[in-house]
Short mmCIF file of C-alpha atoms in Angstrom, two decimals:
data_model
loop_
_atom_site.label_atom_id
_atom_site.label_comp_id
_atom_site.label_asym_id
_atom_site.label_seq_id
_atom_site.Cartn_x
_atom_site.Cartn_y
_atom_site.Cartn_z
CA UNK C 29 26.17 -44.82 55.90
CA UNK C 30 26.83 -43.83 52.12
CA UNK C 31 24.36 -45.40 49.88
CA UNK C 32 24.59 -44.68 46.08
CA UNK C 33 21.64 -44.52 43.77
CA UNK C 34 21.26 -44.62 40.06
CA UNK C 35 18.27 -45.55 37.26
CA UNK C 36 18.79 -48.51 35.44
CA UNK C 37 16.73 -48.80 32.32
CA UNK C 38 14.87 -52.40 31.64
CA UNK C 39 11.82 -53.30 29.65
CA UNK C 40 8.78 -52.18 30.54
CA UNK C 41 10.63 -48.78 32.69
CA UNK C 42 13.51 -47.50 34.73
CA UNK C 43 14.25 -49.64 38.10
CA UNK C 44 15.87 -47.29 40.95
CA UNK C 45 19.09 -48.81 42.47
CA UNK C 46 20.80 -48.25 45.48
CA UNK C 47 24.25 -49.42 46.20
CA UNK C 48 26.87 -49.47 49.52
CA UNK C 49 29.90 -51.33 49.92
CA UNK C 50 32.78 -52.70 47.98
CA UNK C 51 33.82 -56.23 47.02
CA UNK C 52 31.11 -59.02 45.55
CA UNK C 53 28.08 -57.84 43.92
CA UNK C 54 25.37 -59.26 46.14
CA UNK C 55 21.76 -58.44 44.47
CA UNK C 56 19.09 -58.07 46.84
CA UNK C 57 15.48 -58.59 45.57
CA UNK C 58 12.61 -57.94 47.96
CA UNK C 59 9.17 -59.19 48.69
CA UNK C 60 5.80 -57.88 48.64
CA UNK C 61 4.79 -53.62 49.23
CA UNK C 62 7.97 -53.15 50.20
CA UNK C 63 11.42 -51.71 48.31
CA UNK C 64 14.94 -52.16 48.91
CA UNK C 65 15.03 -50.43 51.69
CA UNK C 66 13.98 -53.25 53.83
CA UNK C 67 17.63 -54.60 53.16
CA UNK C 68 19.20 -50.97 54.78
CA UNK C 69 19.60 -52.92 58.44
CA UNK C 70 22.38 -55.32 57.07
CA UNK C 71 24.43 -52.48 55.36
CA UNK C 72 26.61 -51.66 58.19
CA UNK C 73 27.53 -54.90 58.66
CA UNK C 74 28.12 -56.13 55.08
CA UNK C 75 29.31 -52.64 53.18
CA UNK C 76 32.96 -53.61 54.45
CA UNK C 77 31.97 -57.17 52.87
CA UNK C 78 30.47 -57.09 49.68
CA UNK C 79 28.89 -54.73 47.11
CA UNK C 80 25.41 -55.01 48.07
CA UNK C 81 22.75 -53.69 44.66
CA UNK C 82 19.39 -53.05 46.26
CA UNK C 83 17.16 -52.47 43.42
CA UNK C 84 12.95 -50.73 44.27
CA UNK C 85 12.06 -53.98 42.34
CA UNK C 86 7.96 -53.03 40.89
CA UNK C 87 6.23 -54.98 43.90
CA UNK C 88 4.13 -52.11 45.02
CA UNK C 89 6.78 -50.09 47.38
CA UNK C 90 8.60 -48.79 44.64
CA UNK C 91 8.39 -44.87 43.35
CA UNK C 92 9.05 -45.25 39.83
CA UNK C 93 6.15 -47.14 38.20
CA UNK C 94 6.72 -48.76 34.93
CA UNK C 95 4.91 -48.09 31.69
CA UNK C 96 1.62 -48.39 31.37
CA UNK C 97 2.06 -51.79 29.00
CA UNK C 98 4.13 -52.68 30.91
CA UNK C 99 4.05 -56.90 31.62
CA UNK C 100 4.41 -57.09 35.71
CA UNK C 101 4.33 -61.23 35.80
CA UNK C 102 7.35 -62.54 38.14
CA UNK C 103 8.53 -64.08 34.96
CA UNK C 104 8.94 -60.51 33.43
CA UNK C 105 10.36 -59.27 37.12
CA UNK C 106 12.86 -62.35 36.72
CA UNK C 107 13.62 -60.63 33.33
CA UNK C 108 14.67 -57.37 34.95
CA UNK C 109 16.27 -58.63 37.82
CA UNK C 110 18.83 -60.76 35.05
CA UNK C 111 18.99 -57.32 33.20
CA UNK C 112 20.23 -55.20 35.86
CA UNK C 113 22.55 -58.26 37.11
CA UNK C 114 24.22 -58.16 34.03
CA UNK C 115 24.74 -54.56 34.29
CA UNK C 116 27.20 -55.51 37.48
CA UNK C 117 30.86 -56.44 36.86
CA UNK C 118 32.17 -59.58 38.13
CA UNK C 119 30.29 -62.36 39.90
CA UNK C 120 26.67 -61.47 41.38
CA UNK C 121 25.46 -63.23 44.41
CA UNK C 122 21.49 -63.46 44.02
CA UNK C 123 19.17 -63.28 47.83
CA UNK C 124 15.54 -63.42 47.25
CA UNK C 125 13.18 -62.99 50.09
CA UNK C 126 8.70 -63.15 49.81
CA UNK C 127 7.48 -62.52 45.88
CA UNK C 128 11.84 -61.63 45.63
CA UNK C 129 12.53 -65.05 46.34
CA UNK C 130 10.11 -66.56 43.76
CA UNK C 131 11.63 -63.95 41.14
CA UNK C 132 15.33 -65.22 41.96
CA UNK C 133 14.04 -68.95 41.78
CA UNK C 134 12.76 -67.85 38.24
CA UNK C 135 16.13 -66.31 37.60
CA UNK C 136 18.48 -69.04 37.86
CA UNK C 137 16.12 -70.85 36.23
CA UNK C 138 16.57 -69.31 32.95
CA UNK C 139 19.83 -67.87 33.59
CA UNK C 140 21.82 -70.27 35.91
CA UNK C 141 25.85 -69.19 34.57
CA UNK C 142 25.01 -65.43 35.26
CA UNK C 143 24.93 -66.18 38.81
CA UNK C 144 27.93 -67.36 41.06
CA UNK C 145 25.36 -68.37 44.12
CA UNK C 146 21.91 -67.70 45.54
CA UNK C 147 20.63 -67.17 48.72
CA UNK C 148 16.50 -67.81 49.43
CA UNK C 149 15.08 -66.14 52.47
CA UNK C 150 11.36 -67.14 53.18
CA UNK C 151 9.57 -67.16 49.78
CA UNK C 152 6.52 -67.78 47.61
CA UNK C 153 7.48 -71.62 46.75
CA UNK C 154 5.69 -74.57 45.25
CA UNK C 155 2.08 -74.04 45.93
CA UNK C 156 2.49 -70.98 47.94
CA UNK C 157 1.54 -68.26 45.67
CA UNK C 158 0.80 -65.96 47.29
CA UNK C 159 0.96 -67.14 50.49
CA UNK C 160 -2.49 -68.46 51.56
CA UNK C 161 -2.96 -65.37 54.12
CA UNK C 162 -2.96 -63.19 51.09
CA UNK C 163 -5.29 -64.92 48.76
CA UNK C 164 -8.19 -62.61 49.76
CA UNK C 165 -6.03 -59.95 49.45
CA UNK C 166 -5.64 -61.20 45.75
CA UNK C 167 -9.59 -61.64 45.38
CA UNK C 168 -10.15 -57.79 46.48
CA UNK C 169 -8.00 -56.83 43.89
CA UNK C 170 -9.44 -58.23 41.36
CA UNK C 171 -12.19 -56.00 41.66
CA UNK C 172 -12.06 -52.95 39.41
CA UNK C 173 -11.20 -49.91 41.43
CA UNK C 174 -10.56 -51.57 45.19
CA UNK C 175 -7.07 -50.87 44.86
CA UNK C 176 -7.81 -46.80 44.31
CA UNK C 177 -10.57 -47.28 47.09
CA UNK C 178 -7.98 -48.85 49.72
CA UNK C 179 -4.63 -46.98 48.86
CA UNK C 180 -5.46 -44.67 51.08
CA UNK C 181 -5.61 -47.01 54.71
CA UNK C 182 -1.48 -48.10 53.78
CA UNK C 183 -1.57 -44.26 55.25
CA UNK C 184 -2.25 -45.33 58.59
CA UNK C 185 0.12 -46.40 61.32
CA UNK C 186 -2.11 -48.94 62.70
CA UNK C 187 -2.61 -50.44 59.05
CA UNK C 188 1.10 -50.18 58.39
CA UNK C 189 1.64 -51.53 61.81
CA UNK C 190 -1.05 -54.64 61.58
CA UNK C 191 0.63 -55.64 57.53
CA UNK C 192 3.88 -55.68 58.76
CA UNK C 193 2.78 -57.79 61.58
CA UNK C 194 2.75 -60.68 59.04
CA UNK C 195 6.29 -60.49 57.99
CA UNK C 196 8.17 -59.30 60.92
CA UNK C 197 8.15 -60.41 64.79
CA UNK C 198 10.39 -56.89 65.68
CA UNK C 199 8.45 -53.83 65.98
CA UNK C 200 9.33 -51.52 63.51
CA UNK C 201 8.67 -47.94 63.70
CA UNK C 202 6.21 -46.29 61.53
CA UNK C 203 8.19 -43.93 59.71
CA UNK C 204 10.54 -47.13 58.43
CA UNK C 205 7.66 -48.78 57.51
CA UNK C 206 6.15 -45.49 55.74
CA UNK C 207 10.22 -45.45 53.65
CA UNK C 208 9.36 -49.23 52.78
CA UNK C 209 5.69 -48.97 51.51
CA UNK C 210 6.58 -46.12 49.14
CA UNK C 211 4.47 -44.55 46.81
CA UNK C 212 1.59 -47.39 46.84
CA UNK C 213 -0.53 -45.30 49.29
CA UNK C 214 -0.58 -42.23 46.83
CA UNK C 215 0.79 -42.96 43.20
CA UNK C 216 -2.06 -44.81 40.60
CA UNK C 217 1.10 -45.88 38.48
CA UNK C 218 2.58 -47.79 41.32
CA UNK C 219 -0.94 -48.92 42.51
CA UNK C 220 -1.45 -50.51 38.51
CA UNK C 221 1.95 -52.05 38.75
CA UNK C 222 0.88 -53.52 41.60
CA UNK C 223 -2.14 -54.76 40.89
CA UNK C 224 -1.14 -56.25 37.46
CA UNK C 225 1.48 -58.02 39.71
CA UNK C 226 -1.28 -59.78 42.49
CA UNK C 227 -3.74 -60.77 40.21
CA UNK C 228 -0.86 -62.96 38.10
CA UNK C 229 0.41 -64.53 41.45
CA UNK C 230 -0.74 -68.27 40.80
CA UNK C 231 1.22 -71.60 41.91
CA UNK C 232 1.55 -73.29 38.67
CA UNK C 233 4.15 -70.82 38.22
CA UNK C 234 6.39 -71.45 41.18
CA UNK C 235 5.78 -75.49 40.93
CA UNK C 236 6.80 -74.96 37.63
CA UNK C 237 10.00 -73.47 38.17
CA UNK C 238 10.67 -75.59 41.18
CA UNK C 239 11.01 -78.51 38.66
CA UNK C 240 13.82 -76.79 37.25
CA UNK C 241 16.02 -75.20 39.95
CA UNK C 242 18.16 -78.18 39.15
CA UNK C 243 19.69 -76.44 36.59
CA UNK C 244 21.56 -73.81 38.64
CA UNK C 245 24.66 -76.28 40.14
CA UNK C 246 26.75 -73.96 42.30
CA UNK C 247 26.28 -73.04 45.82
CA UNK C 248 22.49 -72.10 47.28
CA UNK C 249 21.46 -71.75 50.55
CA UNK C 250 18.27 -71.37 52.11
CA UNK C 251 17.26 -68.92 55.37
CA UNK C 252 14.26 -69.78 56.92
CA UNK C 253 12.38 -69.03 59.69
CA UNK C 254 10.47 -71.59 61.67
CA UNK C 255 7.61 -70.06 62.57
CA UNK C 256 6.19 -68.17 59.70
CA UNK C 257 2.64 -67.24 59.19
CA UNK C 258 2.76 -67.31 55.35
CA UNK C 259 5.77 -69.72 54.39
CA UNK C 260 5.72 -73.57 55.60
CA UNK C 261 9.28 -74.23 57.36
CA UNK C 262 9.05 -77.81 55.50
CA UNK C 263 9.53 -75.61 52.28
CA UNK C 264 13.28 -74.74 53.25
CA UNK C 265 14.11 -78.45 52.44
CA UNK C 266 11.78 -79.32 49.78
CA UNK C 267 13.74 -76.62 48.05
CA UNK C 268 17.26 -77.45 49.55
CA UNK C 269 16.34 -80.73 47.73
CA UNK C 270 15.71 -78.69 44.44
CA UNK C 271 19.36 -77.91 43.93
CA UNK C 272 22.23 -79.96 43.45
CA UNK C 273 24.77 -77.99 46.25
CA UNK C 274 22.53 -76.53 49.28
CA UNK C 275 21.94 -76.39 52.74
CA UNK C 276 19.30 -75.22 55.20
CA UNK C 277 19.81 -72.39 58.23
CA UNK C 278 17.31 -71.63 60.69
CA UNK C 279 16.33 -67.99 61.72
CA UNK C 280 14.73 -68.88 65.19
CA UNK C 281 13.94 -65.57 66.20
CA UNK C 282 12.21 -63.92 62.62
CA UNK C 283 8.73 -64.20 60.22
CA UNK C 284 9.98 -63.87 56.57
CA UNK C 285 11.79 -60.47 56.62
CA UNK C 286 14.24 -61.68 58.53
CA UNK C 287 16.56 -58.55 57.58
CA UNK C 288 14.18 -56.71 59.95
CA UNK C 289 14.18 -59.29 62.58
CA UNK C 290 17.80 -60.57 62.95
CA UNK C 291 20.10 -58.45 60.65
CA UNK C 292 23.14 -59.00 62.79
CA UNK C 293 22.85 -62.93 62.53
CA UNK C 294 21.94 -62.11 58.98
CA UNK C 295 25.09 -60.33 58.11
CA UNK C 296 26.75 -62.87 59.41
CA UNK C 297 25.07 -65.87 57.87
CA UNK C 298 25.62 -64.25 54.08
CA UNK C 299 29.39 -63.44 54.71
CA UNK C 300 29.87 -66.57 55.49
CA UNK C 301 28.27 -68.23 52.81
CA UNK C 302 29.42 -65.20 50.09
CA UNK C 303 33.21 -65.58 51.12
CA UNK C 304 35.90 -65.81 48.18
CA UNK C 305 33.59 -66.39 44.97
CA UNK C 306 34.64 -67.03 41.99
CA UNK C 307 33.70 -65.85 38.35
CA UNK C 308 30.18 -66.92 37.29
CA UNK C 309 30.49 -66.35 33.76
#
């Protein structure tokens, strides 16, 4: 299974992407203390299909952390996601999933002709930021020096095991789960980014930005699973209803990483909907 990886440069510090496949540039952006290795079940299956970009987005599983001055708001994320999709050449499919999927909303927001279509998995939406599950999560951080004081527990299977628990129904082994989390048990530079990023997680952003999804007119469609402990089902259609061309498909059997949960059906729900695209710009 080759993989390719390379630095791109954006504002505020590198970004480490990691590309398989030919074809249509489909941009993965991830969720929450994870990195783009979360995607790595649906590259068999779509490397024959597509070109898929798989960017360690700064979300606290990443290696690289960004300057220290750096600004880590999902606006600013949305920034770097549109820099590194203009890096691509030809038309870039967008799939957001968790905090990725808020970040891509933002994205076509701003930027709706540099993307050819968009795919939402379960994501922070509408008053859902973060997720209500993780709001104390957000409250211990905001303490100076709890982040430094709890780094160390993301060490421990059980830990790893009971987190991923919220996103994913599929037991995944701990040394997966260890590739995900990245250097937010050890590094301070990824724990800041990290940090910076929770404590800015508020819903007037996303209901914000949900006011304007309008703007992006070509084809969307939304994943979803139905029973999710941190993202309401009825939030696949209030955002189908957001966009001018969407529909709705159901993961039955996932929580929100549904890559982890049901990447055959996956692969085969996104090569359907990439198919022949056409230019986006």
């Amino acid at each position: 299974m080759h993989i390719e990886a390379r630095p791109v440069e954006t504002a505020g510090g590198r970004i480490d992407v990691r590309e398989a496949g030919e074809g249509v540039n489909v941009l993965f952006v991830h969720g929450l203390m994870v990195n783009g290795q979360v995607w790595d079940p649906l590259v068999r299956g779509l490397r024959g299909r597509c070109r898929m970009v798989m960017p360690d987005m700064p979300l606290g599983g990443h290696r690289t952390p960004l300057a220290p001055d750096a600004d880590c708001s999902l606006e600013a994320h949305a920034g770097r996601v549109r820099e590194i999709a203009r890096g691509l050449k030809g038309p870039v499919v967008l799939v957001g999933n968790d905090t990725g999927g808020a970040i891509a909303q933002i994205a076509v927001a701003r930027e709706p002709e540099l993307f050819a279509r968009l795919v939402l998995l379960p994501s922070d939406a509408f008053g859902n930021c973060p997720p209500r599950p993780l709001l104390p999560m957000r409250a211990l951080l905001a303490v100076p020096g709890a982040m430094r004081a709890v780094a160390p527990l993301l060490r421990l299977g059980p830990v790893q095991r009971a987190v991923m628990a919220l996103v994913a129904r599929s037991r995944v082994p701990v040394d997966r789960i260890d590739a995900m989390v990245g250097e937010l048990p050890r590094d301070r530079g990824v724990q800041r980014d990290f940090v910076k990023l929770v404590r800015g997680l508020r819903p007037a952003v996303t209901r914000a930005v949900a006011g304007e999804l309008g703007r992006f007119e070509r084809p969307v469609l939304i994943v979803w699973s139905r029973k999710d402990p941190l993202f309401p089902f009825g939030h696949a259609e209030r955002l189908a209803a957001c966009f001018p061309d969407s529909s709705v498909v159901v993961a039955e059997r996932s929580r929100a990483f549904v890559s982890l949960d049901e990447p055959d059906w996956l692969v085969e729900r996104l090569a359907e909907f990439i198919g022949p695209v056409a230019p986006a710009h």
